[in-house]
Amino acid sequence: MKLKYFVEVMGQSIQKVEESVEHMEMHTIVTKTEQHQIMQALLELSERIKWIEAYMVNRHY
């Protein structure tokens, strides 16, 4: 899998998750604590993707 494609797909996945969270917030009762937990999970996922991206970049050089 090419690195650029991998990064694009992961970015699209994160965007879809963020959109789903926003949609869920509008249509369900979510506590502030739950919102915080969801956003924290998204941030952690984003950080892991950055680590994977860095690994893939370094692997190709």
N, CA, C and O of each residue as an XYZ file, in Angstrom:
244
protein
N       0.845     -1.170      0.000
C       0.000      0.000      0.000
C       0.893      1.237      0.000
O       1.830      1.339      0.791
N       0.597      2.149     -0.875
C       1.398      3.368     -0.933
C       1.081      4.247      0.271
O      -0.056      4.309      0.739
N       2.107      4.919      0.756
C       1.986      5.742      1.953
C       0.938      6.836      1.783
O       0.120      7.059      2.676
N       0.959      7.513      0.646
C       0.005      8.608      0.421
C      -1.429      8.094      0.495
O      -2.287      8.728      1.109
N      -1.687      6.957     -0.124
C      -3.023      6.367     -0.098
C      -3.413      6.005      1.332
O      -4.533      6.273      1.765
N      -2.479      5.396      2.058
C      -2.722      5.004      3.444
C      -3.120      6.218      4.281
O      -4.093      6.167      5.033
N      -2.373      7.297      4.151
C      -2.643      8.516      4.920
C      -4.003      9.095      4.537
O      -4.755      9.529      5.409
N      -4.326      9.107      3.252
C      -5.615      9.631      2.799
C      -6.770      8.814      3.372
O      -7.758      9.372      3.849
N      -6.638      7.494      3.321
C      -7.702      6.618      3.820
C      -7.882      6.797      5.326
O      -9.010      6.876      5.813
N      -6.784      6.861      6.055
C      -6.877      7.044      7.502
C      -7.486      8.406      7.828
O      -8.283      8.523      8.758
N      -7.117      9.428      7.073
C      -7.699     10.754      7.280
C      -9.197     10.752      7.033
O      -9.958     11.374      7.774
N      -9.618     10.049      5.985
C     -11.046      9.951      5.687
C     -11.775      9.208      6.801
O     -12.893      9.568      7.169
N     -11.143      8.180      7.330
C     -11.759      7.415      8.415
C     -11.950      8.282      9.650
O     -13.004      8.245     10.284
N     -10.937      9.057      9.990
C     -11.046      9.945     11.148
C     -12.148     10.968     10.922
O     -12.924     11.258     11.832
N     -12.222     11.511      9.721
C     -13.257     12.500      9.416
C     -14.645     11.883      9.560
O     -15.552     12.522     10.092
N     -14.819     10.653      9.093
C     -16.120      9.988      9.212
C     -16.487      9.765     10.674
O     -17.643      9.933     11.061
N     -15.504      9.388     11.481
C     -15.765      9.187     12.906
C     -16.170     10.505     13.551
O     -17.123     10.550     14.328
N     -15.453     11.574     13.234
C     -15.792     12.885     13.795
C     -17.204     13.306     13.389
O     -17.955     13.833     14.209
N     -17.564     13.074     12.127
C     -18.908     13.414     11.663
C     -19.954     12.573     12.387
O     -21.027     13.069     12.731
N     -19.641     11.308     12.616
C     -20.567     10.434     13.335
C     -20.773     10.911     14.766
O     -21.891     10.894     15.282
N     -19.687     11.336     15.399
C     -19.785     11.844     16.771
C     -20.652     13.095     16.801
O     -21.510     13.235     17.672
N     -20.434     14.004     15.855
C     -21.244     15.223     15.794
C     -22.716     14.889     15.573
O     -23.593     15.482     16.200
N     -22.980     13.945     14.687
C     -24.356     13.529     14.407
C     -24.973     12.914     15.658
O     -26.121     13.202     15.999
N     -24.214     12.075     16.333
C     -24.693     11.420     17.539
C     -25.030     12.455     18.613
O     -26.034     12.325     19.314
N     -24.188     13.483     18.738
C     -24.425     14.521     19.738
C     -25.745     15.243     19.486
O     -26.419     15.655     20.430
N     -26.112     15.396     18.224
C     -27.347     16.105     17.892
C     -28.585     15.245     18.126
O     -29.667     15.775     18.376
N     -28.438     13.927     18.048
C     -29.606     13.056     18.077
C     -29.706     12.166     19.306
O     -30.652     11.388     19.426
N     -28.767     12.265     20.201
C     -28.826     11.472     21.422
C     -28.424     12.344     22.602
O     -27.863     13.430     22.451
N     -28.728     11.835     23.757
C     -28.315     12.536     24.967
C     -26.961     11.966     25.377
O     -26.855     10.815     25.800
N     -25.940     12.788     25.245
C     -24.584     12.385     25.588
C     -24.098     13.339     26.673
O     -24.169     14.559     26.527
N     -23.610     12.766     27.746
C     -23.119     13.616     28.828
C     -21.800     14.260     28.425
O     -21.134     13.815     27.489
N     -21.439     15.300     29.135
C     -20.162     15.973     28.875
C     -19.007     14.999     29.081
O     -18.021     15.040     28.344
N     -19.120     14.133     30.068
C     -18.068     13.143     30.325
C     -17.929     12.199     29.141
O     -16.815     11.892     28.718
N     -19.054     11.736     28.604
C     -19.015     10.846     27.444
C     -18.445     11.561     26.228
O     -17.670     10.977     25.471
N     -18.823     12.825     26.035
C     -18.268     13.599     24.924
C     -16.753     13.702     25.067
O     -16.013     13.541     24.097
N     -16.310     13.971     26.281
C     -14.870     14.087     26.538
C     -14.164     12.762     26.247
O     -13.087     12.751     25.650
N     -14.761     11.653     26.664
C     -14.162     10.339     26.430
C     -14.078     10.032     24.938
O     -13.076      9.490     24.470
N     -15.115     10.372     24.199
C     -15.116     10.135     22.752
C     -14.037     10.973     22.078
O     -13.282     10.470     21.247
N     -13.967     12.241     22.436
C     -12.965     13.115     21.825
C     -11.552     12.676     22.208
O     -10.641     12.751     21.385
N     -11.361     12.221     23.441
C     -10.055     11.725     23.870
C      -9.660     10.501     23.045
O      -8.508     10.368     22.633
N     -10.619      9.613     22.809
C     -10.345      8.425     21.999
C      -9.957      8.819     20.577
O      -9.054      8.220     19.992
N     -10.627      9.818     20.022
C     -10.288     10.291     18.677
C      -8.882     10.876     18.636
O      -8.132     10.637     17.689
N      -8.528     11.641     19.658
C      -7.180     12.215     19.714
C      -6.118     11.126     19.818
O      -5.076     11.202     19.167
N      -6.386     10.117     20.638
C      -5.443      9.004     20.771
C      -5.306      8.259     19.451
O      -4.199      7.886     19.061
N      -6.414      8.041     18.766
C      -6.374      7.380     17.463
C      -5.565      8.198     16.475
O      -4.763      7.652     15.717
N      -5.770      9.489     16.481
C      -5.026     10.374     15.593
C      -3.526     10.299     15.866
O      -2.727     10.257     14.931
N      -3.144     10.281     17.129
C      -1.729     10.177     17.493
C      -1.136      8.853     17.018
O      -0.013      8.819     16.515
N      -1.879      7.777     17.175
C      -1.392      6.465     16.726
C      -1.199      6.447     15.214
O      -0.238      5.865     14.711
N      -2.113      7.083     14.498
C      -1.989      7.147     13.044
C      -0.751      7.942     12.655
O      -0.054      7.582     11.707
N      -0.474      9.021     13.383
C       0.737      9.800     13.109
C       1.987      8.951     13.323
O       2.932      9.033     12.539
N       1.998      8.137     14.379
C       3.140      7.247     14.628
C       3.294      6.232     13.490
O       4.407      5.963     13.038
N       2.174      5.675     13.032
C       2.218      4.714     11.921
C       2.737      5.399     10.665
O       3.566      4.845      9.943
N       2.247      6.601     10.411
C       2.697      7.357      9.241
C       4.201      7.608      9.311
O       4.909      7.422      8.322
N       4.688      8.028     10.475
C       6.121      8.282     10.642
C       6.921      7.003     10.428
O       7.983      7.030      9.807
N       6.420      5.897     10.933
C       7.093      4.609     10.748
C       7.161      4.250      9.268
O       8.199      3.812      8.773
N       6.048      4.440      8.569
C       6.006      4.101      7.143
C       6.960      4.989      6.351
O       7.647      4.511      5.448
N       7.008      6.279      6.683
C       7.899      7.208      5.986
C       9.346      6.796      6.212
O      10.124      6.715      5.261
N       9.711      6.535      7.462
C      11.090      6.149      7.779
C      11.464      4.817      7.151
O      12.625      4.594      6.805
N      10.517      3.959      7.007
C      10.761      2.634      6.424
C      11.113      2.733      4.937
O      11.839      1.896      4.401
N      10.591      3.765      4.287
C      10.823      3.926      2.850
C      12.095      4.693      2.535
O      12.469      4.803      1.367
N      12.777      5.233      3.558
C      14.011      5.984      3.306
C      15.217      5.202      3.704
O      16.340      5.685      3.560
